[in-house]
Tab-separated table of C-alpha atoms in Angstrom:
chain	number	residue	atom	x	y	z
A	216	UNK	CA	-64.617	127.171	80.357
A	217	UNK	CA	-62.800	130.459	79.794
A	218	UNK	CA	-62.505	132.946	82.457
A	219	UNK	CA	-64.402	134.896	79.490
A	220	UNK	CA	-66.466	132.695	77.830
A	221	UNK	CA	-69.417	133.972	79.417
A	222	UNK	CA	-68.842	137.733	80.695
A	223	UNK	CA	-72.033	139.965	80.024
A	224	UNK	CA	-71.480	143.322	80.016
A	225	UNK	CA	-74.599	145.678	79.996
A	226	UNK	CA	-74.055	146.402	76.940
A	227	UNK	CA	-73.579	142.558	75.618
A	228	UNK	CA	-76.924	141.300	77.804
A	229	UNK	CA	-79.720	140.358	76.384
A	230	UNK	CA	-83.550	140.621	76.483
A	231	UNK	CA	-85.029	137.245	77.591
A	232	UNK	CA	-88.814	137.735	77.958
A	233	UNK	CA	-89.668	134.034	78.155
A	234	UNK	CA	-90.220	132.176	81.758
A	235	UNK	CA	-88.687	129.243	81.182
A	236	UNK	CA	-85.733	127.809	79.972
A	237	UNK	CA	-87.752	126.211	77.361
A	238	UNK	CA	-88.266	129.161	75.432
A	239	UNK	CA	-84.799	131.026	76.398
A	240	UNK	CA	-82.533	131.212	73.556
A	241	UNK	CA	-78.613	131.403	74.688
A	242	UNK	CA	-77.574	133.961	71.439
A	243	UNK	CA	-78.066	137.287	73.119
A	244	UNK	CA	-78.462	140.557	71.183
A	245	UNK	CA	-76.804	143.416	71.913
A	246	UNK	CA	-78.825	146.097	74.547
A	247	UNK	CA	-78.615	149.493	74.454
A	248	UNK	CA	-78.284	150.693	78.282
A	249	UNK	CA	-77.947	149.791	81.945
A	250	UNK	CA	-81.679	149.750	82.717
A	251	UNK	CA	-82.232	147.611	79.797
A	252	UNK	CA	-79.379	145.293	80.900
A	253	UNK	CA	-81.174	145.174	84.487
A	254	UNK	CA	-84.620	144.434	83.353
A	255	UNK	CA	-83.256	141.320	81.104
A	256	UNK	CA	-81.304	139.845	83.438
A	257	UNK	CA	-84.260	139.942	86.121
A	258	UNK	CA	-85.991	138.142	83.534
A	259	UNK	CA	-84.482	135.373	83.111
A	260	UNK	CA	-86.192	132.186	84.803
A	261	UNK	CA	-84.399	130.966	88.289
A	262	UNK	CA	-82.850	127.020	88.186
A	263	UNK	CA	-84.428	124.900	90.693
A	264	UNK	CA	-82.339	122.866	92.867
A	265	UNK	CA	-82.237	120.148	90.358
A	266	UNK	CA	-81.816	121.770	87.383
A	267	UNK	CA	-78.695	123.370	88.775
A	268	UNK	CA	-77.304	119.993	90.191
A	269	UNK	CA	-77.589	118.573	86.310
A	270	UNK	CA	-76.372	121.738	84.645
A	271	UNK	CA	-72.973	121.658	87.313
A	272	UNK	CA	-72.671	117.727	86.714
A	273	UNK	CA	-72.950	118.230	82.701
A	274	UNK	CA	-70.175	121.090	83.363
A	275	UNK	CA	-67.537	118.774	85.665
A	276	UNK	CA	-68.071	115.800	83.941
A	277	UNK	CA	-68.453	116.250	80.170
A	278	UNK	CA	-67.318	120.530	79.835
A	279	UNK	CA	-70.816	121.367	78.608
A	280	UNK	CA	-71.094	125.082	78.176
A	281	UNK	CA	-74.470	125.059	77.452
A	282	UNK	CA	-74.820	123.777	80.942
A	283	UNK	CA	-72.239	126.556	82.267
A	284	UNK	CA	-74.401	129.668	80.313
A	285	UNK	CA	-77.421	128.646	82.125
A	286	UNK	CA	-75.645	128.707	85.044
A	287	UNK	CA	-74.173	131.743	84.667
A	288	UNK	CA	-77.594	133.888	83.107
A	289	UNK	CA	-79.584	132.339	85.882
A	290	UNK	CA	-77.381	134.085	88.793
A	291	UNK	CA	-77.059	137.704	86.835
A	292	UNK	CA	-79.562	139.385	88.878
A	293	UNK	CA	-77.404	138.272	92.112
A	294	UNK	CA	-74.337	140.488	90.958
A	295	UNK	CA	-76.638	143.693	90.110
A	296	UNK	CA	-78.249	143.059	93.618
A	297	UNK	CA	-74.430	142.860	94.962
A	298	UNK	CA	-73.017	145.943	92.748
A	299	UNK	CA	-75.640	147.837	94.308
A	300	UNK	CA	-73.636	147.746	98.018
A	301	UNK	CA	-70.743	149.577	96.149
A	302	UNK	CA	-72.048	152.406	94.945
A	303	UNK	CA	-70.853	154.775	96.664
A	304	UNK	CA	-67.307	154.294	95.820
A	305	UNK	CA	-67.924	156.916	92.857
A	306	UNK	CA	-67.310	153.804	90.545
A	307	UNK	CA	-70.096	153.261	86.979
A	308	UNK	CA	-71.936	150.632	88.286
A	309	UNK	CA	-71.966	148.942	84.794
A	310	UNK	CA	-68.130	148.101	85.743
A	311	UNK	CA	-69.012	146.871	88.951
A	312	UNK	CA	-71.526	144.282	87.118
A	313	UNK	CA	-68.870	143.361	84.400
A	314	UNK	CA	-66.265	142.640	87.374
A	315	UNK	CA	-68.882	140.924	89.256
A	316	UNK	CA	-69.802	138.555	86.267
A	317	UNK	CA	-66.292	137.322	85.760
A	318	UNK	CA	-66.149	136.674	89.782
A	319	UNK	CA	-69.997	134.385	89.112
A	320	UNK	CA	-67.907	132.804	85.633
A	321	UNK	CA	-64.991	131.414	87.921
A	322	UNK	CA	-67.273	130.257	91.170
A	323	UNK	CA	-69.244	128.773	88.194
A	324	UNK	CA	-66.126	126.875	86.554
A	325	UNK	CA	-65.333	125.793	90.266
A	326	UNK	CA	-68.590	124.661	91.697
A	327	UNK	CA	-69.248	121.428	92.540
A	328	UNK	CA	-72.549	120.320	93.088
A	329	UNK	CA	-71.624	117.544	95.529
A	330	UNK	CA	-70.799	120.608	98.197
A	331	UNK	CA	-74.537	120.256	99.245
A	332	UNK	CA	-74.961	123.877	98.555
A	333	UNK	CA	-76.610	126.119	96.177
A	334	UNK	CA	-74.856	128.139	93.401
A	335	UNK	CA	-75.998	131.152	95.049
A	336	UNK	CA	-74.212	130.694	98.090
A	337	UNK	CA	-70.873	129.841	96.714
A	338	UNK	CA	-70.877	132.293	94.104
A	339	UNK	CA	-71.337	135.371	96.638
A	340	UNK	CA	-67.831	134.952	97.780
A	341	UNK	CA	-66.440	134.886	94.252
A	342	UNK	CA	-68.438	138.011	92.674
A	343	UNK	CA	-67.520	140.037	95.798
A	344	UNK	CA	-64.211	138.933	95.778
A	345	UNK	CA	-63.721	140.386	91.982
A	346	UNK	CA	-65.636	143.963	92.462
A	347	UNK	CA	-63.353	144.462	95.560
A	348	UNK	CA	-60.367	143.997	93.526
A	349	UNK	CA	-61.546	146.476	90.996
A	350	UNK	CA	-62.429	148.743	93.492
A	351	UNK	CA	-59.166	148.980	95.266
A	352	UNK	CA	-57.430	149.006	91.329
A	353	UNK	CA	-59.165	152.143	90.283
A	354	UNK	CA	-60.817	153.988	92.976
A	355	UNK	CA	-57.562	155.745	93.711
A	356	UNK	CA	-54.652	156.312	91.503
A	357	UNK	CA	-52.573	154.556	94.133
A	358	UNK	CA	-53.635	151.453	95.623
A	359	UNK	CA	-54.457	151.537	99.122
A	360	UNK	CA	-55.168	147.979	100.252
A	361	UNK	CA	-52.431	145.117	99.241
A	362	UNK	CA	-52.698	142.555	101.580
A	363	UNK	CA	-55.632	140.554	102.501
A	364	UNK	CA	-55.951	141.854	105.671
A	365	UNK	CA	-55.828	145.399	104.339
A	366	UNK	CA	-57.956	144.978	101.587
A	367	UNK	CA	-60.963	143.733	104.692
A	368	UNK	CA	-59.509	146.793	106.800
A	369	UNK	CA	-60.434	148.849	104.160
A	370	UNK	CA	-63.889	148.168	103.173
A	371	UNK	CA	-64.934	147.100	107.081
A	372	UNK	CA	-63.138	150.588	108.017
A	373	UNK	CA	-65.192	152.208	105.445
A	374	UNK	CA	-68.319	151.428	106.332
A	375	UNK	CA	-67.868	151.531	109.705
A	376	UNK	CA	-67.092	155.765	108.878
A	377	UNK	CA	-70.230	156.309	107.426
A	378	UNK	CA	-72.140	154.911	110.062
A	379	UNK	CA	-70.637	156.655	112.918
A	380	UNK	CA	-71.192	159.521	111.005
A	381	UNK	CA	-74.695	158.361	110.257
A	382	UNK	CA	-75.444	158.241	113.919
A	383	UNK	CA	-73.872	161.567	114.590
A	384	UNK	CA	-75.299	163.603	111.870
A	385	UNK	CA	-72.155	164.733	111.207
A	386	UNK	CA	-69.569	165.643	107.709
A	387	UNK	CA	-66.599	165.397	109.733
A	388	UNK	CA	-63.841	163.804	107.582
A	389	UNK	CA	-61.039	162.232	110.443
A	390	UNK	CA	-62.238	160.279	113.178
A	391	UNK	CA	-61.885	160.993	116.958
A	392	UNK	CA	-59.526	158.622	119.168
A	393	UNK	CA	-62.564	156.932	120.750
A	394	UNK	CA	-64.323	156.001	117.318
A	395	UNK	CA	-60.351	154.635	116.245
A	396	UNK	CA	-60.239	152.769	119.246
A	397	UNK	CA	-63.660	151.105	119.161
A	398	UNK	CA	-63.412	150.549	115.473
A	399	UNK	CA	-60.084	148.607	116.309
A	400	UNK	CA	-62.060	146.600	118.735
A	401	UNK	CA	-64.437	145.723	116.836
A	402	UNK	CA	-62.312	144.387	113.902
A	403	UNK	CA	-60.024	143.077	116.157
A	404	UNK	CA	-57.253	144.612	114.742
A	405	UNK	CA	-54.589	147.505	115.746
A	406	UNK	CA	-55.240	150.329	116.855
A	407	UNK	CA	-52.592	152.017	114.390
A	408	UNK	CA	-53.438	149.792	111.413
A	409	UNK	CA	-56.971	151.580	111.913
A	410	UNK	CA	-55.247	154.935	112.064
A	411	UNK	CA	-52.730	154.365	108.361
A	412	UNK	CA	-55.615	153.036	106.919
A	413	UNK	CA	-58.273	156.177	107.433
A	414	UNK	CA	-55.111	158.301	106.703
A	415	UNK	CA	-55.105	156.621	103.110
A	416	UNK	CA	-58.922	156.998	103.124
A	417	UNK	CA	-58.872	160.489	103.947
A	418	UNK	CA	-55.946	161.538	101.358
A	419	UNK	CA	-56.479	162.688	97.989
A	420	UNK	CA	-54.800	162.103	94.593
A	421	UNK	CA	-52.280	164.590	93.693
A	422	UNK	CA	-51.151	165.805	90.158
A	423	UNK	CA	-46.993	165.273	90.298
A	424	UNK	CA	-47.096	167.747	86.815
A	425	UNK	CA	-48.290	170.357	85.776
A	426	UNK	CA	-48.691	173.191	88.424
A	427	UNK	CA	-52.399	174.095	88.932
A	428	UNK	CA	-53.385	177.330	87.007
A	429	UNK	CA	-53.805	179.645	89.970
A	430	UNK	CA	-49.695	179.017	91.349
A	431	UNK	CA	-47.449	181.257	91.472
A	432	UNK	CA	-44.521	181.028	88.884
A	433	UNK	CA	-42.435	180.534	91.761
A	434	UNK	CA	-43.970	177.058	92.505
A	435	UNK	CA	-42.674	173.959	92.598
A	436	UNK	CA	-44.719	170.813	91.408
A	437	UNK	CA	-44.228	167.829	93.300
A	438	UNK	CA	-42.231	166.048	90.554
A	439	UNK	CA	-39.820	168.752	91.086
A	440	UNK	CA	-38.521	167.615	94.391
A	441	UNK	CA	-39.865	163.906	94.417
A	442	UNK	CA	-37.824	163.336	90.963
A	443	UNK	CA	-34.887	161.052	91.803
A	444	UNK	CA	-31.988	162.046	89.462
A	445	UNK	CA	-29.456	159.950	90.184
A	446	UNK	CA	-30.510	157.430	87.719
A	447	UNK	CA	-30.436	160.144	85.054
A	448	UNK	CA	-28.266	158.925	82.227
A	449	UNK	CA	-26.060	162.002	82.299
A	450	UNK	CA	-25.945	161.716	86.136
A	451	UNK	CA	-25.041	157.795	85.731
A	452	UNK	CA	-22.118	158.585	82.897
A	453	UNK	CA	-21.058	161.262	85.285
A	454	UNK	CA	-20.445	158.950	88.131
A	455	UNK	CA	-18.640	156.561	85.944
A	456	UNK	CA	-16.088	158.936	84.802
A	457	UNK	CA	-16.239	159.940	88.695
A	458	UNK	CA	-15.139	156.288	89.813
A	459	UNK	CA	-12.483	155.554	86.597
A	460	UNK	CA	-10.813	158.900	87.560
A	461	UNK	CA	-10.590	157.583	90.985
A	462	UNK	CA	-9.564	154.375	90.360
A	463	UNK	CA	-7.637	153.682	87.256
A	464	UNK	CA	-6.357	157.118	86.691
A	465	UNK	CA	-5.040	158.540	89.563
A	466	UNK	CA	-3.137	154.816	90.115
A	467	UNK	CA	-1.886	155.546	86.785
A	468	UNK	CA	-0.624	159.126	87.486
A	469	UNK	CA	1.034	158.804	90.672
A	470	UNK	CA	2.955	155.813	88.984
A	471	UNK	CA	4.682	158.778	87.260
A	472	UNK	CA	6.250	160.655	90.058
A	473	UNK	CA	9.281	159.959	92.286
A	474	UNK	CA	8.503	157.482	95.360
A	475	UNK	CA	9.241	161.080	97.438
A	476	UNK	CA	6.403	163.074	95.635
A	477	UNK	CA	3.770	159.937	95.548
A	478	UNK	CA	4.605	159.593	99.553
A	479	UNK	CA	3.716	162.961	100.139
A	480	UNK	CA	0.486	163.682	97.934
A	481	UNK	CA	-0.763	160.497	99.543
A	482	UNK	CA	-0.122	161.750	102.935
A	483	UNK	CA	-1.494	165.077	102.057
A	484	UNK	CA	-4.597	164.124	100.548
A	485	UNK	CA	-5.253	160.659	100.004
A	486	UNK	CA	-4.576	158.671	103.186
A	487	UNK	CA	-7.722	160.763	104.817
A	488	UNK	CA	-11.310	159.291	105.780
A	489	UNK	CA	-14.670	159.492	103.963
A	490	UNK	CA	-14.715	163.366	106.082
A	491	UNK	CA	-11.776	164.657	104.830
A	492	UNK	CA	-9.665	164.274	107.975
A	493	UNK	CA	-6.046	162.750	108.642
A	494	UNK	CA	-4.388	163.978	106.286
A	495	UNK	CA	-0.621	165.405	107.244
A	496	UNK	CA	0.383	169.133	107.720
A	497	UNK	CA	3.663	170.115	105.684
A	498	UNK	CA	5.422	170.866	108.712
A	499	UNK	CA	4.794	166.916	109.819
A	500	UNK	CA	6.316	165.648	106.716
A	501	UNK	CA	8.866	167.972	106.561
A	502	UNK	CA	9.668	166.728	109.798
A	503	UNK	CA	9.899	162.927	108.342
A	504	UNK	CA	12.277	163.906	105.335
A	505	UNK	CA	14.307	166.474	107.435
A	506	UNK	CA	13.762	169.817	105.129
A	507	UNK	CA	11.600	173.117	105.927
A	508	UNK	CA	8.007	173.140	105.435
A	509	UNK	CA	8.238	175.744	102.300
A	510	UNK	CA	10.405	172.628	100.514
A	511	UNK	CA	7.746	170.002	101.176
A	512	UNK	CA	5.041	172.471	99.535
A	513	UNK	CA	7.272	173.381	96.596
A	514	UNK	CA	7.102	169.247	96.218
A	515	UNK	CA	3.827	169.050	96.822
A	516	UNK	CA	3.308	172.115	93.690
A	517	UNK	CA	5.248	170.268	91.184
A	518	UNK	CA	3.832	166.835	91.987
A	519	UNK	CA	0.043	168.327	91.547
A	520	UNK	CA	1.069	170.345	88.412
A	521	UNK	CA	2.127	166.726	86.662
A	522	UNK	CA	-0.349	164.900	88.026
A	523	UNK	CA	-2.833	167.212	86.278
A	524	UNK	CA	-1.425	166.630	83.160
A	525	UNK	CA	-1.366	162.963	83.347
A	526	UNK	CA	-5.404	162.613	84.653
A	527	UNK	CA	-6.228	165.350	81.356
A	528	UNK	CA	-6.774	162.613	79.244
A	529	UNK	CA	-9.301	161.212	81.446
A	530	UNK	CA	-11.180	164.178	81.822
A	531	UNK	CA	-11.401	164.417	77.933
Protein backbone atom coordinates (compact mmCIF):
# COMPACT_ATOMS: atom_id res chain seq x y z
CA UNK A 1 0.00 0.00 0.00
CA UNK A 2 1.08 3.49 -1.03
CA UNK A 3 2.03 6.00 1.46
CA UNK A 4 -1.04 7.69 -0.52
CA UNK A 5 -3.29 5.24 -1.42
CA UNK A 6 -5.59 6.13 1.19
CA UNK A 7 -5.04 9.93 2.35
CA UNK A 8 -8.50 11.73 2.99
CA UNK A 9 -8.39 15.13 2.94
CA UNK A 10 -11.56 17.07 4.17
CA UNK A 11 -12.26 17.86 1.16
CA UNK A 12 -11.85 14.10 -0.42
CA UNK A 13 -13.98 12.43 2.77
CA UNK A 14 -16.97 11.13 2.42
CA UNK A 15 -20.50 10.90 3.92
CA UNK A 16 -21.05 7.36 5.33
CA UNK A 17 -24.47 7.36 7.07
CA UNK A 18 -24.74 3.58 7.39
CA UNK A 19 -23.70 1.67 10.85
CA UNK A 20 -22.15 -1.04 9.62
CA UNK A 21 -19.70 -2.09 7.35
CA UNK A 22 -22.33 -3.93 5.59
CA UNK A 23 -23.86 -1.07 4.12
CA UNK A 24 -20.53 1.22 3.84
CA UNK A 25 -19.51 1.70 0.38
CA UNK A 26 -15.50 2.39 0.02
CA UNK A 27 -16.04 5.06 -3.26
CA UNK A 28 -16.27 8.30 -1.36
CA UNK A 29 -17.74 11.49 -2.86
CA UNK A 30 -16.29 14.54 -2.65
CA UNK A 31 -17.51 16.94 0.66
CA UNK A 32 -17.75 20.33 0.66
CA UNK A 33 -16.19 21.57 4.15
CA UNK A 34 -14.42 20.72 7.40
CA UNK A 35 -17.58 20.19 9.47
CA UNK A 36 -18.90 18.00 6.85
CA UNK A 37 -15.59 16.07 6.73
CA UNK A 38 -15.92 15.72 10.72
CA UNK A 39 -19.42 14.54 10.88
CA UNK A 40 -18.62 11.63 8.14
CA UNK A 41 -15.78 10.42 9.54
CA UNK A 42 -17.54 10.14 13.11
CA UNK A 43 -19.87 8.13 11.25
CA UNK A 44 -18.30 5.58 10.18
CA UNK A 45 -18.87 2.19 12.22
CA UNK A 46 -15.79 1.22 14.76
CA UNK A 47 -13.93 -2.50 13.91
CA UNK A 48 -14.21 -4.80 16.72
CA UNK A 49 -11.24 -6.55 17.88
CA UNK A 50 -11.74 -9.23 15.38
CA UNK A 51 -12.64 -7.57 12.54
CA UNK A 52 -9.44 -5.58 12.77
CA UNK A 53 -7.24 -8.75 13.43
CA UNK A 54 -8.75 -10.20 9.85
CA UNK A 55 -8.62 -6.90 8.01
CA UNK A 56 -4.50 -6.54 9.25
CA UNK A 57 -3.97 -10.40 8.40
CA UNK A 58 -5.76 -9.94 4.79
CA UNK A 59 -3.30 -6.75 4.53
CA UNK A 60 0.26 -8.70 5.60
CA UNK A 61 -0.51 -11.72 4.05
CA UNK A 62 -2.30 -11.32 0.71
CA UNK A 63 -1.89 -6.93 0.18
CA UNK A 64 -5.67 -6.55 0.35
CA UNK A 65 -6.52 -2.91 0.23
CA UNK A 66 -9.90 -3.36 0.78
CA UNK A 67 -8.79 -4.68 4.10
CA UNK A 68 -6.26 -1.59 4.52
CA UNK A 69 -9.34 1.22 3.64
CA UNK A 70 -11.34 -0.19 6.37
CA UNK A 71 -8.64 0.10 8.45
CA UNK A 72 -7.78 3.30 7.70
CA UNK A 73 -11.77 4.99 7.60
CA UNK A 74 -12.40 3.20 10.83
CA UNK A 75 -9.51 5.21 12.82
CA UNK A 76 -10.36 8.84 11.05
CA UNK A 77 -12.12 10.19 13.94
CA UNK A 78 -8.81 9.36 16.11
CA UNK A 79 -6.67 11.95 14.03
CA UNK A 80 -9.49 14.84 14.23
CA UNK A 81 -9.61 14.00 18.05
CA UNK A 82 -5.57 14.30 17.90
CA UNK A 83 -5.45 17.53 15.47
CA UNK A 84 -7.53 19.07 17.96
CA UNK A 85 -4.30 19.24 20.68
CA UNK A 86 -2.54 21.43 17.98
CA UNK A 87 -4.53 24.07 17.47
CA UNK A 88 -3.08 26.57 18.74
CA UNK A 89 -0.06 26.55 16.64
CA UNK A 90 -2.03 29.07 14.24
CA UNK A 91 -1.94 26.06 11.71
CA UNK A 92 -5.75 25.17 9.39
CA UNK A 93 -6.65 22.32 11.15
CA UNK A 94 -7.76 20.64 7.83
CA UNK A 95 -3.77 20.30 7.28
CA UNK A 96 -3.26 18.97 10.52
CA UNK A 97 -5.94 16.08 9.61
CA UNK A 98 -4.38 15.51 6.07
CA UNK A 99 -0.80 15.13 7.86
CA UNK A 100 -2.32 13.09 10.48
CA UNK A 101 -3.98 10.62 7.92
CA UNK A 102 -0.78 9.85 6.11
CA UNK A 103 0.91 9.23 9.77
CA UNK A 104 -2.61 6.46 10.44
CA UNK A 105 -1.77 5.16 6.37
CA UNK A 106 1.92 4.16 7.37
CA UNK A 107 1.15 2.72 11.17
CA UNK A 108 -1.58 0.99 9.05
CA UNK A 109 0.92 -0.49 6.30
CA UNK A 110 3.14 -1.46 9.41
CA UNK A 111 0.80 -3.00 11.88
CA UNK A 112 0.89 -6.29 12.75
CA UNK A 113 -1.83 -7.81 14.41
CA UNK A 114 0.26 -10.45 16.21
CA UNK A 115 1.63 -7.30 18.53
CA UNK A 116 -1.39 -8.13 20.85
CA UNK A 117 -2.47 -4.60 20.54
CA UNK A 118 -5.13 -2.59 19.03
CA UNK A 119 -4.78 -0.36 15.91
CA UNK A 120 -5.59 2.48 18.00
CA UNK A 121 -2.77 2.26 20.15
CA UNK A 122 -0.09 1.84 17.62
CA UNK A 123 -1.34 4.27 15.31
CA UNK A 124 -1.21 7.27 17.98
CA UNK A 125 2.50 7.30 17.74
CA UNK A 126 2.49 7.42 13.95
CA UNK A 127 -0.30 10.26 13.36
CA UNK A 128 1.45 12.39 16.03
CA UNK A 129 4.62 11.72 14.75
CA UNK A 130 3.51 13.22 11.11
CA UNK A 131 1.49 16.52 12.42
CA UNK A 132 4.67 17.31 14.50
CA UNK A 133 6.74 17.23 11.50
CA UNK A 134 4.42 19.54 9.69
CA UNK A 135 4.25 21.67 12.44
CA UNK A 136 7.89 22.33 12.91
CA UNK A 137 8.04 22.58 8.62
CA UNK A 138 5.68 25.47 8.43
CA UNK A 139 4.92 27.08 11.62
CA UNK A 140 7.99 29.25 11.20
CA UNK A 141 9.79 30.18 8.12
CA UNK A 142 12.89 28.71 9.73
CA UNK A 143 12.82 25.49 11.35
CA UNK A 144 13.34 25.47 14.91
CA UNK A 145 13.52 21.85 16.05
CA UNK A 146 16.02 19.37 13.98
CA UNK A 147 16.94 16.79 16.13
CA UNK A 148 14.81 14.43 17.96
CA UNK A 149 15.52 15.68 21.09
CA UNK A 150 14.72 19.21 19.97
CA UNK A 151 11.80 18.52 18.17
CA UNK A 152 10.32 16.90 22.09
CA UNK A 153 12.06 20.12 23.67
CA UNK A 154 10.00 22.04 21.64
CA UNK A 155 6.53 20.92 21.95
CA UNK A 156 7.13 19.72 25.92
CA UNK A 157 8.71 23.41 26.30
CA UNK A 158 5.67 24.76 24.73
CA UNK A 159 3.21 23.58 26.66
CA UNK A 160 4.85 23.74 29.63
CA UNK A 161 4.76 28.04 28.78
CA UNK A 162 1.26 28.17 28.60
CA UNK A 163 0.64 26.54 31.68
CA UNK A 164 2.86 28.46 33.87
CA UNK A 165 1.30 31.23 32.43
CA UNK A 166 -2.06 29.63 32.95
CA UNK A 167 -1.40 29.42 36.63
CA UNK A 168 -0.10 32.92 36.84
CA UNK A 169 -2.66 34.75 34.92
CA UNK A 170 -0.13 36.28 33.22
CA UNK A 171 0.86 37.51 29.06
CA UNK A 172 4.37 37.65 29.85
CA UNK A 173 6.32 36.43 26.77
CA UNK A 174 10.14 35.23 28.34
CA UNK A 175 10.27 33.14 31.23
CA UNK A 176 11.90 33.89 34.65
CA UNK A 177 15.17 31.85 35.74
CA UNK A 178 13.15 29.78 38.23
CA UNK A 179 10.38 28.63 35.64
CA UNK A 180 13.81 27.79 33.13
CA UNK A 181 15.24 25.95 35.79
CA UNK A 182 12.25 23.86 36.88
CA UNK A 183 11.20 23.34 33.33
CA UNK A 184 14.81 21.84 32.81
CA UNK A 185 14.11 19.60 35.69
CA UNK A 186 11.33 18.42 34.75
CA UNK A 187 12.37 17.37 31.18
CA UNK A 188 15.47 16.37 32.38
CA UNK A 189 17.32 18.25 30.13
CA UNK A 190 19.80 21.46 30.23
CA UNK A 191 19.27 24.17 31.63
CA UNK A 192 20.60 26.19 28.46
CA UNK A 193 19.00 23.87 25.89
CA UNK A 194 15.71 25.19 27.73
CA UNK A 195 16.95 28.74 27.40
CA UNK A 196 17.98 28.50 23.01
CA UNK A 197 14.95 26.81 22.66
CA UNK A 198 12.31 29.58 24.25
CA UNK A 199 14.71 32.10 22.52
CA UNK A 200 13.60 30.43 19.10
CA UNK A 201 10.03 30.31 20.52
CA UNK A 202 9.96 33.78 21.43
CA UNK A 203 11.59 35.20 18.00
CA UNK A 204 9.72 36.27 15.12
CA UNK A 205 10.09 35.91 11.32
CA UNK A 206 11.79 38.70 9.68
CA UNK A 207 11.39 40.05 6.04
CA UNK A 208 15.34 40.06 4.63
CA UNK A 209 13.67 42.49 1.55
CA UNK A 210 11.88 44.93 1.14
CA UNK A 211 12.14 47.69 3.88
CA UNK A 212 8.80 48.11 5.75
CA UNK A 213 6.79 51.19 4.47
CA UNK A 214 7.21 53.43 7.49
CA UNK A 215 11.59 53.34 7.24
CA UNK A 216 13.44 55.85 6.65
CA UNK A 217 15.22 56.00 3.16
CA UNK A 218 18.25 55.78 5.06
CA UNK A 219 17.53 52.13 6.14
CA UNK A 220 19.13 49.22 5.61
CA UNK A 221 17.18 45.84 5.10
CA UNK A 222 18.69 42.95 6.54
CA UNK A 223 19.74 41.44 3.18
CA UNK A 224 21.83 44.43 2.92
CA UNK A 225 24.38 43.47 5.47
CA UNK A 226 23.59 39.62 5.81
CA UNK A 227 24.28 39.31 1.83
CA UNK A 228 27.57 37.43 1.43
CA UNK A 229 29.26 38.79 -1.76
CA UNK A 230 32.12 37.03 -2.10
CA UNK A 231 30.54 34.40 -4.13
CA UNK A 232 29.31 37.10 -6.51
CA UNK A 233 30.42 36.17 -9.99
CA UNK A 234 32.11 39.51 -10.58
CA UNK A 235 33.66 39.24 -7.06
CA UNK A 236 34.81 35.47 -7.95
CA UNK A 237 36.37 36.63 -11.62
CA UNK A 238 37.91 39.42 -9.66
CA UNK A 239 39.79 37.20 -7.34
CA UNK A 240 40.94 35.07 -10.14
CA UNK A 241 42.59 37.75 -12.02
CA UNK A 242 43.76 38.73 -8.30
CA UNK A 243 45.62 35.25 -7.83
CA UNK A 244 46.98 34.86 -11.82
CA UNK A 245 48.48 38.39 -11.38
CA UNK A 246 50.10 37.12 -8.34
CA UNK A 247 51.20 34.07 -9.44
CA UNK A 248 51.92 33.63 -13.06
CA UNK A 249 52.48 37.20 -13.89
CA UNK A 250 54.58 38.78 -11.63
CA UNK A 251 56.98 35.33 -11.99
CA UNK A 252 56.83 36.22 -15.51
CA UNK A 253 57.82 39.93 -15.14
CA UNK A 254 60.56 39.82 -12.80
CA UNK A 255 62.07 37.11 -15.21
CA UNK A 256 62.67 40.27 -17.30
CA UNK A 257 64.92 42.33 -15.18
CA UNK A 258 68.62 42.03 -14.24
CA UNK A 259 69.33 39.48 -11.22
CA UNK A 260 70.34 43.14 -9.38
CA UNK A 261 66.82 44.75 -9.93
CA UNK A 262 64.74 41.30 -9.20
CA UNK A 263 67.02 41.07 -5.80
CA UNK A 264 66.01 44.29 -4.77
CA UNK A 265 62.13 44.59 -5.61
CA UNK A 266 61.95 41.27 -3.81
CA UNK A 267 63.64 42.60 -0.83
CA UNK A 268 61.65 45.72 -0.99
CA UNK A 269 58.35 44.38 -1.31
CA UNK A 270 57.96 40.85 -1.74
CA UNK A 271 59.99 38.97 0.88
CA UNK A 272 57.44 40.64 3.64
CA UNK A 273 54.66 38.72 5.77
CA UNK A 274 50.87 38.48 5.31
CA UNK A 275 51.14 42.32 7.48
CA UNK A 276 53.23 43.98 5.31
CA UNK A 277 56.38 43.87 7.45
CA UNK A 278 60.15 42.83 6.68
CA UNK A 279 60.67 44.26 3.94
CA UNK A 280 64.32 46.16 3.53
CA UNK A 281 64.98 49.98 3.78
CA UNK A 282 67.14 51.38 0.74
CA UNK A 283 69.78 52.35 2.96
CA UNK A 284 70.08 48.35 4.03
CA UNK A 285 70.50 47.29 0.53
CA UNK A 286 72.52 49.92 -0.43
CA UNK A 287 74.59 48.80 2.23
CA UNK A 288 74.73 45.05 0.61
CA UNK A 289 75.70 46.33 -3.01
CA UNK A 290 78.03 49.14 -1.67
CA UNK A 291 76.29 52.39 -3.46
CA UNK A 292 74.19 55.38 -1.78
CA UNK A 293 70.69 54.94 -0.93
CA UNK A 294 69.44 57.55 -3.80
CA UNK A 295 71.16 54.74 -6.40
CA UNK A 296 69.26 51.79 -4.94
CA UNK A 297 65.87 53.89 -5.37
CA UNK A 298 66.74 55.08 -8.87
CA UNK A 299 66.94 50.96 -9.35
CA UNK A 300 64.16 50.34 -7.61
CA UNK A 301 62.17 53.32 -10.19
CA UNK A 302 63.26 51.74 -13.31
CA UNK A 303 62.66 48.15 -12.21
CA UNK A 304 58.82 49.14 -11.17
CA UNK A 305 58.38 51.27 -14.37
CA UNK A 306 59.15 47.82 -16.55
CA UNK A 307 57.58 45.69 -14.47
CA UNK A 308 54.37 47.66 -15.08
CA UNK A 309 54.60 47.27 -18.52
CA UNK A 310 55.16 43.64 -18.54
CA UNK A 311 51.95 42.77 -15.88
CA UNK A 312 49.66 45.38 -18.51
CA UNK A 313 48.71 42.60 -20.41
CA UNK A 314 47.35 40.88 -17.51
CA UNK A 315 45.40 43.58 -16.33
CA UNK A 316 43.74 43.79 -19.86
Amino acid sequence: MSATSFALAPSAAATLPAASWSSTSLTLPPLGNLDAYISAVNRIPMLSAEEERECARRLRERGDLEAAAKLVLSHLRLVVAISRQYLGYGLPQADLIQEGNIGLMKAVRRFDPALGVRLVSYAVHWIKAEIHEFILRNWRMVKVATTKAQRKLFFNLRSLKNGLKADAAETRERLSPAEIDAIARDLNVRREDVVEMEARLSGADVALDPLPADEGEDALAPIAYLADHRHEPTEVLAARERERLATDGIEQALAQLDERSRRIIRARWLDVDENGQGGKTLQELADEYGVSAERIRQIEAAALKKLRKALEPYAA
